[in-house]
PDB file of C-alpha atoms in Angstrom:
ATOM      1  CA  MET A   1     -45.013 -25.051  -5.407  1.00  0.00           C
ATOM      2  CA  SER A   2     -41.013 -24.815  -4.820  1.00  0.00           C
ATOM      3  CA  GLU A   3     -39.144 -21.831  -5.423  1.00  0.00           C
ATOM      4  CA  ILE A   4     -35.496 -20.989  -5.623  1.00  0.00           C
ATOM      5  CA  LYS A   5     -34.130 -18.740  -3.079  1.00  0.00           C
ATOM      6  CA  ARG A   6     -30.616 -17.324  -3.217  1.00  0.00           C
ATOM      7  CA  LEU A   7     -28.237 -16.248  -0.505  1.00  0.00           C
ATOM      8  CA  GLU A   8     -25.698 -13.334  -0.770  1.00  0.00           C
ATOM      9  CA  ILE A   9     -22.577 -12.940   1.171  1.00  0.00           C
ATOM     10  CA  GLU A  10     -20.891  -9.450   1.339  1.00  0.00           C
ATOM     11  CA  ILE A  11     -17.243  -9.783   1.416  1.00  0.00           C
ATOM     12  CA  ILE A  12     -14.978  -6.650   1.403  1.00  0.00           C
ATOM     13  CA  HIS A  13     -11.736  -7.774  -0.512  1.00  0.00           C
ATOM     14  CA  TYR A  14      -8.370  -5.757   0.032  1.00  0.00           C
ATOM     15  CA  GLN A  15      -5.451  -6.335  -2.131  1.00  0.00           C
ATOM     16  CA  SER A  16      -3.077  -5.497   0.958  1.00  0.00           C
ATOM     17  CA  VAL A  17      -3.014  -5.203   4.608  1.00  0.00           C
ATOM     18  CA  GLU A  18      -1.989  -1.839   4.176  1.00  0.00           C
ATOM     19  CA  GLU A  19      -5.309  -1.023   2.751  1.00  0.00           C
ATOM     20  CA  LEU A  20      -7.262  -2.371   5.770  1.00  0.00           C
ATOM     21  CA  PRO A  21      -8.616   0.099   8.540  1.00  0.00           C
ATOM     22  CA  GLU A  22      -5.532   0.442  10.977  1.00  0.00           C
ATOM     23  CA  ILE A  23      -7.047  -1.647  13.733  1.00  0.00           C
ATOM     24  CA  PHE A  24      -7.885  -4.518  11.371  1.00  0.00           C
ATOM     25  CA  ALA A  25      -4.150  -4.455   9.973  1.00  0.00           C
ATOM     26  CA  THR A  26      -2.978  -4.867  13.523  1.00  0.00           C
ATOM     27  CA  LEU A  27      -5.279  -7.352  14.441  1.00  0.00           C
ATOM     28  CA  LEU A  28      -4.154  -9.286  11.430  1.00  0.00           C
ATOM     29  CA  LEU A  29      -0.498  -8.831  12.181  1.00  0.00           C
ATOM     30  CA  GLU A  30      -1.175  -9.894  15.765  1.00  0.00           C
ATOM     31  CA  ALA A  31      -2.833 -13.297  14.172  1.00  0.00           C
ATOM     32  CA  ARG A  32       0.555 -13.932  11.877  1.00  0.00           C
ATOM     33  CA  HIS A  33       2.591 -13.471  14.958  1.00  0.00           C
ATOM     34  CA  ALA A  34       0.059 -15.879  16.979  1.00  0.00           C
ATOM     35  CA  ALA A  35       0.514 -18.371  14.083  1.00  0.00           C
ATOM     36  CA  SER A  36       4.222 -18.936  14.829  1.00  0.00           C
ATOM     37  CA  HIS A  37       3.263 -20.275  18.359  1.00  0.00           C
ATOM     38  CA  SER A  38       1.185 -22.930  16.696  1.00  0.00           C
ATOM     39  CA  TYR A  39       1.610 -26.679  17.835  1.00  0.00           C
ATOM     40  CA  SER A  40       0.813 -28.522  14.618  1.00  0.00           C
ATOM     41  CA  PRO A  41       3.245 -31.417  14.435  1.00  0.00           C
ATOM     42  CA  TYR A  42       0.564 -33.423  12.412  1.00  0.00           C
ATOM     43  CA  SER A  43      -1.067 -31.006   9.857  1.00  0.00           C
ATOM     44  CA  HIS A  44       2.220 -28.935   9.572  1.00  0.00           C
ATOM     45  CA  PHE A  45      -0.614 -25.976   9.024  1.00  0.00           C
ATOM     46  CA  GLU A  46       0.298 -23.058  11.337  1.00  0.00           C
ATOM     47  CA  VAL A  47      -3.128 -21.017  12.187  1.00  0.00           C
ATOM     48  CA  GLY A  48      -3.133 -17.957  14.346  1.00  0.00           C
ATOM     49  CA  ALA A  49      -6.100 -15.773  15.523  1.00  0.00           C
ATOM     50  CA  ALA A  50      -6.326 -12.265  17.154  1.00  0.00           C
ATOM     51  CA  VAL A  51      -9.591 -11.532  18.957  1.00  0.00           C
ATOM     52  CA  LEU A  52     -10.362  -7.767  19.397  1.00  0.00           C
ATOM     53  CA  LEU A  53     -12.436  -6.752  22.468  1.00  0.00           C
ATOM     54  CA  GLN A  54     -14.561  -3.893  22.989  1.00  0.00           C
ATOM     55  CA  ASN A  55     -12.075  -2.581  25.635  1.00  0.00           C
ATOM     56  CA  ASN A  56      -9.435  -2.713  22.802  1.00  0.00           C
ATOM     57  CA  VAL A  57      -7.571  -5.626  24.342  1.00  0.00           C
ATOM     58  CA  ILE A  58      -6.273  -8.128  21.630  1.00  0.00           C
ATOM     59  CA  ILE A  59      -6.207 -12.052  22.575  1.00  0.00           C
ATOM     60  CA  LEU A  60      -3.861 -14.204  20.581  1.00  0.00           C
ATOM     61  CA  GLY A  61      -4.707 -18.248  19.757  1.00  0.00           C
ATOM     62  CA  SER A  62      -2.957 -20.667  17.755  1.00  0.00           C
ATOM     63  CA  ASN A  63      -4.067 -24.279  16.772  1.00  0.00           C
ATOM     64  CA  GLN A  64      -3.211 -26.789  19.369  1.00  0.00           C
ATOM     65  CA  GLU A  65      -3.005 -30.413  18.036  1.00  0.00           C
ATOM     66  CA  ASN A  66      -2.669 -33.541  19.825  1.00  0.00           C
ATOM     67  CA  SER A  67      -1.685 -36.893  18.663  1.00  0.00           C
ATOM     68  CA  SER A  68      -5.386 -37.889  19.603  1.00  0.00           C
ATOM     69  CA  TYR A  69      -6.804 -35.863  16.742  1.00  0.00           C
ATOM     70  CA  PRO A  70     -10.436 -34.914  17.940  1.00  0.00           C
ATOM     71  CA  THR A  71      -8.601 -33.414  21.234  1.00  0.00           C
ATOM     72  CA  GLY A  72      -6.866 -30.443  19.449  1.00  0.00           C
ATOM     73  CA  LEU A  73      -8.312 -26.988  19.134  1.00  0.00           C
ATOM     74  CA  CYS A  74      -8.511 -24.357  16.472  1.00  0.00           C
ATOM     75  CA  ALA A  75      -6.794 -20.924  16.815  1.00  0.00           C
ATOM     76  CA  GLU A  76     -10.029 -19.139  16.892  1.00  0.00           C
ATOM     77  CA  ARG A  77     -11.643 -21.042  19.744  1.00  0.00           C
ATOM     78  CA  VAL A  78      -8.463 -20.970  21.620  1.00  0.00           C
ATOM     79  CA  ALA A  79      -8.578 -17.122  21.428  1.00  0.00           C
ATOM     80  CA  LEU A  80     -12.415 -16.616  22.143  1.00  0.00           C
ATOM     81  CA  PHE A  81     -12.153 -19.166  25.097  1.00  0.00           C
ATOM     82  CA  ALA A  82      -9.298 -17.163  26.424  1.00  0.00           C
ATOM     83  CA  ALA A  83     -10.728 -13.981  25.831  1.00  0.00           C
ATOM     84  CA  ALA A  84     -14.071 -15.124  27.473  1.00  0.00           C
ATOM     85  CA  THR A  85     -12.126 -16.406  30.497  1.00  0.00           C
ATOM     86  CA  GLN A  86      -9.688 -13.458  30.977  1.00  0.00           C
ATOM     87  CA  HIS A  87     -12.195 -10.768  30.219  1.00  0.00           C
ATOM     88  CA  PRO A  88     -15.607 -12.025  31.282  1.00  0.00           C
ATOM     89  CA  GLY A  89     -18.533 -10.180  29.700  1.00  0.00           C
ATOM     90  CA  VAL A  90     -16.427  -7.971  27.476  1.00  0.00           C
ATOM     91  CA  LYS A  91     -17.721  -8.159  24.037  1.00  0.00           C
ATOM     92  CA  VAL A  92     -15.847  -9.312  20.915  1.00  0.00           C
ATOM     93  CA  THR A  93     -15.783  -6.821  18.272  1.00  0.00           C
ATOM     94  CA  ALA A  94     -13.557  -8.547  15.750  1.00  0.00           C
ATOM     95  CA  ILE A  95     -11.241 -11.583  15.084  1.00  0.00           C
ATOM     96  CA  ALA A  96      -8.607 -11.932  12.451  1.00  0.00           C
ATOM     97  CA  VAL A  97      -7.595 -15.545  11.095  1.00  0.00           C
ATOM     98  CA  THR A  98      -4.288 -16.534   9.119  1.00  0.00           C
ATOM     99  CA  ALA A  99      -2.516 -19.574   8.393  1.00  0.00           C
ATOM    100  CA  ARG A 100       0.694 -20.933   6.524  1.00  0.00           C
ATOM    101  CA  LYS A 101       2.252 -24.166   6.033  1.00  0.00           C
ATOM    102  CA  ALA A 102       5.042 -24.769   8.631  1.00  0.00           C
ATOM    103  CA  GLY A 103       8.319 -23.415   7.391  1.00  0.00           C
ATOM    104  CA  ASN A 104       6.654 -21.284   4.781  1.00  0.00           C
ATOM    105  CA  LYS A 105       6.869 -17.454   4.729  1.00  0.00           C
ATOM    106  CA  PRO A 106       3.886 -16.729   2.794  1.00  0.00           C
ATOM    107  CA  PHE A 107       0.314 -16.757   4.663  1.00  0.00           C
ATOM    108  CA  GLU A 108      -2.511 -18.573   2.563  1.00  0.00           C
ATOM    109  CA  GLU A 109      -6.133 -18.158   2.221  1.00  0.00           C
ATOM    110  CA  VAL A 110      -8.002 -19.360   5.125  1.00  0.00           C
ATOM    111  CA  THR A 111     -11.527 -19.268   6.593  1.00  0.00           C
ATOM    112  CA  PRO A 112     -12.696 -20.565  10.124  1.00  0.00           C
ATOM    113  CA  CYS A 113     -13.989 -23.914  10.262  1.00  0.00           C
ATOM    114  CA  GLY A 114     -17.651 -24.596  10.953  1.00  0.00           C
ATOM    115  CA  GLY A 115     -17.102 -25.476  14.396  1.00  0.00           C
ATOM    116  CA  CYS A 116     -15.186 -22.100  14.933  1.00  0.00           C
ATOM    117  CA  ARG A 117     -18.044 -20.110  12.947  1.00  0.00           C
ATOM    118  CA  GLN A 118     -20.588 -21.841  15.344  1.00  0.00           C
ATOM    119  CA  VAL A 119     -18.550 -20.530  18.304  1.00  0.00           C
ATOM    120  CA  MET A 120     -18.373 -17.089  17.053  1.00  0.00           C
ATOM    121  CA  SER A 121     -22.125 -17.181  16.145  1.00  0.00           C
ATOM    122  CA  GLU A 122     -22.643 -18.233  19.786  1.00  0.00           C
ATOM    123  CA  TYR A 123     -20.559 -15.196  21.244  1.00  0.00           C
ATOM    124  CA  GLU A 124     -22.503 -12.900  18.788  1.00  0.00           C
ATOM    125  CA  ASP A 125     -25.725 -13.988  20.377  1.00  0.00           C
ATOM    126  CA  LEU A 126     -24.198 -13.656  23.763  1.00  0.00           C
ATOM    127  CA  HIS A 127     -23.324 -10.250  23.497  1.00  0.00           C
ATOM    128  CA  GLY A 128     -25.827  -9.139  21.040  1.00  0.00           C
ATOM    129  CA  LYS A 129     -23.077  -7.715  18.809  1.00  0.00           C
ATOM    130  CA  ASP A 130     -21.557  -8.717  15.224  1.00  0.00           C
ATOM    131  CA  ILE A 131     -18.069  -9.883  15.245  1.00  0.00           C
ATOM    132  CA  THR A 132     -16.158  -8.854  12.179  1.00  0.00           C
ATOM    133  CA  ILE A 133     -14.188 -11.307  10.660  1.00  0.00           C
ATOM    134  CA  VAL A 134     -11.000 -10.540   8.924  1.00  0.00           C
ATOM    135  CA  MET A 135      -9.301 -13.445   6.956  1.00  0.00           C
ATOM    136  CA  GLU A 136      -6.023 -13.931   5.200  1.00  0.00           C
ATOM    137  CA  ALA A 137      -6.833 -14.489   1.387  1.00  0.00           C
ATOM    138  CA  GLY A 138      -3.621 -15.338   0.108  1.00  0.00           C
ATOM    139  CA  LYS A 139      -0.939 -13.438  -2.026  1.00  0.00           C
ATOM    140  CA  GLY A 140      -1.006 -10.575   0.621  1.00  0.00           C
ATOM    141  CA  SER A 141      -4.735  -9.898   0.164  1.00  0.00           C
ATOM    142  CA  VAL A 142      -7.467  -9.777   2.895  1.00  0.00           C
ATOM    143  CA  ASN A 143     -11.124 -10.729   2.898  1.00  0.00           C
ATOM    144  CA  VAL A 144     -13.404  -8.998   5.572  1.00  0.00           C
ATOM    145  CA  VAL A 145     -17.071  -9.960   6.472  1.00  0.00           C
ATOM    146  CA  LYS A 146     -19.616  -8.236   8.952  1.00  0.00           C
ATOM    147  CA  ASN A 147     -20.451 -11.218  11.187  1.00  0.00           C
ATOM    148  CA  ALA A 148     -20.528 -15.021  11.684  1.00  0.00           C
ATOM    149  CA  ALA A 149     -23.748 -15.206   9.794  1.00  0.00           C
ATOM    150  CA  SER A 150     -21.961 -14.426   6.569  1.00  0.00           C
ATOM    151  CA  LEU A 151     -20.127 -17.433   6.800  1.00  0.00           C
ATOM    152  CA  LEU A 152     -22.736 -19.548   8.726  1.00  0.00           C
ATOM    153  CA  PRO A 153     -25.966 -18.538   7.177  1.00  0.00           C
ATOM    154  CA  PHE A 154     -27.835 -21.935   8.303  1.00  0.00           C
ATOM    155  CA  ARG A 155     -26.647 -21.692  11.823  1.00  0.00           C
ATOM    156  CA  PHE A 156     -27.799 -23.463  15.181  1.00  0.00           C
ATOM    157  CA  SER A 157     -28.396 -21.247  17.945  1.00  0.00           C
ATOM    158  CA  HIS A 158     -30.053 -21.010  21.436  1.00  0.00           C
ATOM    159  CA  ALA A 159     -33.367 -20.092  19.558  1.00  0.00           C
ATOM    160  CA  ASN A 160     -33.441 -23.486  18.196  1.00  0.00           C
ATOM    161  CA  LEU A 161     -33.550 -25.052  21.701  1.00  0.00           C
ATOM    162  CA  LYS A 162     -36.579 -23.097  22.620  1.00  0.00           C
TER     163      LYS A 162
END
C-alpha cells in the first residue's frame, strides 16, 4: 500500500544582514566581495562564495566561466576546492553564497546548484560535520540552512557505493 511522505526543510530567514550572527554577516560580506572577481562574460551573473574553516580562515571563490560552457566552475566549488588544497584536513563550518547580474548593485536570491550541493554533502561526510549554508535571499534578506542535506535530501554519498 502506498503512502505519502513529506519532507520539511528548516530555513532561518533574516530580514537583513545586520540580523545575522556576526560571523555569518562577515562571511556574506566576503562572498559579496568575491562576486566582484567573477569571470562571467557569458551569463553576466556574478556569483561569490566564502568558506569558513574551523580554524577561522575564510577562503573566497567566484564563478569562472569558459567559452566551452561545461568547463567553467561555480563559486562554491572554487572556494571549497581551494580550501581543501590550501588547508588540507581542516573542517568547513559554513559557506555563504551570493549573486548579482553584472553591473547591478543589488544582490539577488541565490541557492547553490545541484553539483555544488553534492560537493558540500561530500565535505560534510568527509569531516563528519554539518556545513551551515548562508544564502542571499534578495532585497537585503538572507536565508540560512543547517546543512547540505537541507538542500539535497536525496543525495548520493559514499554509502551508496558500498
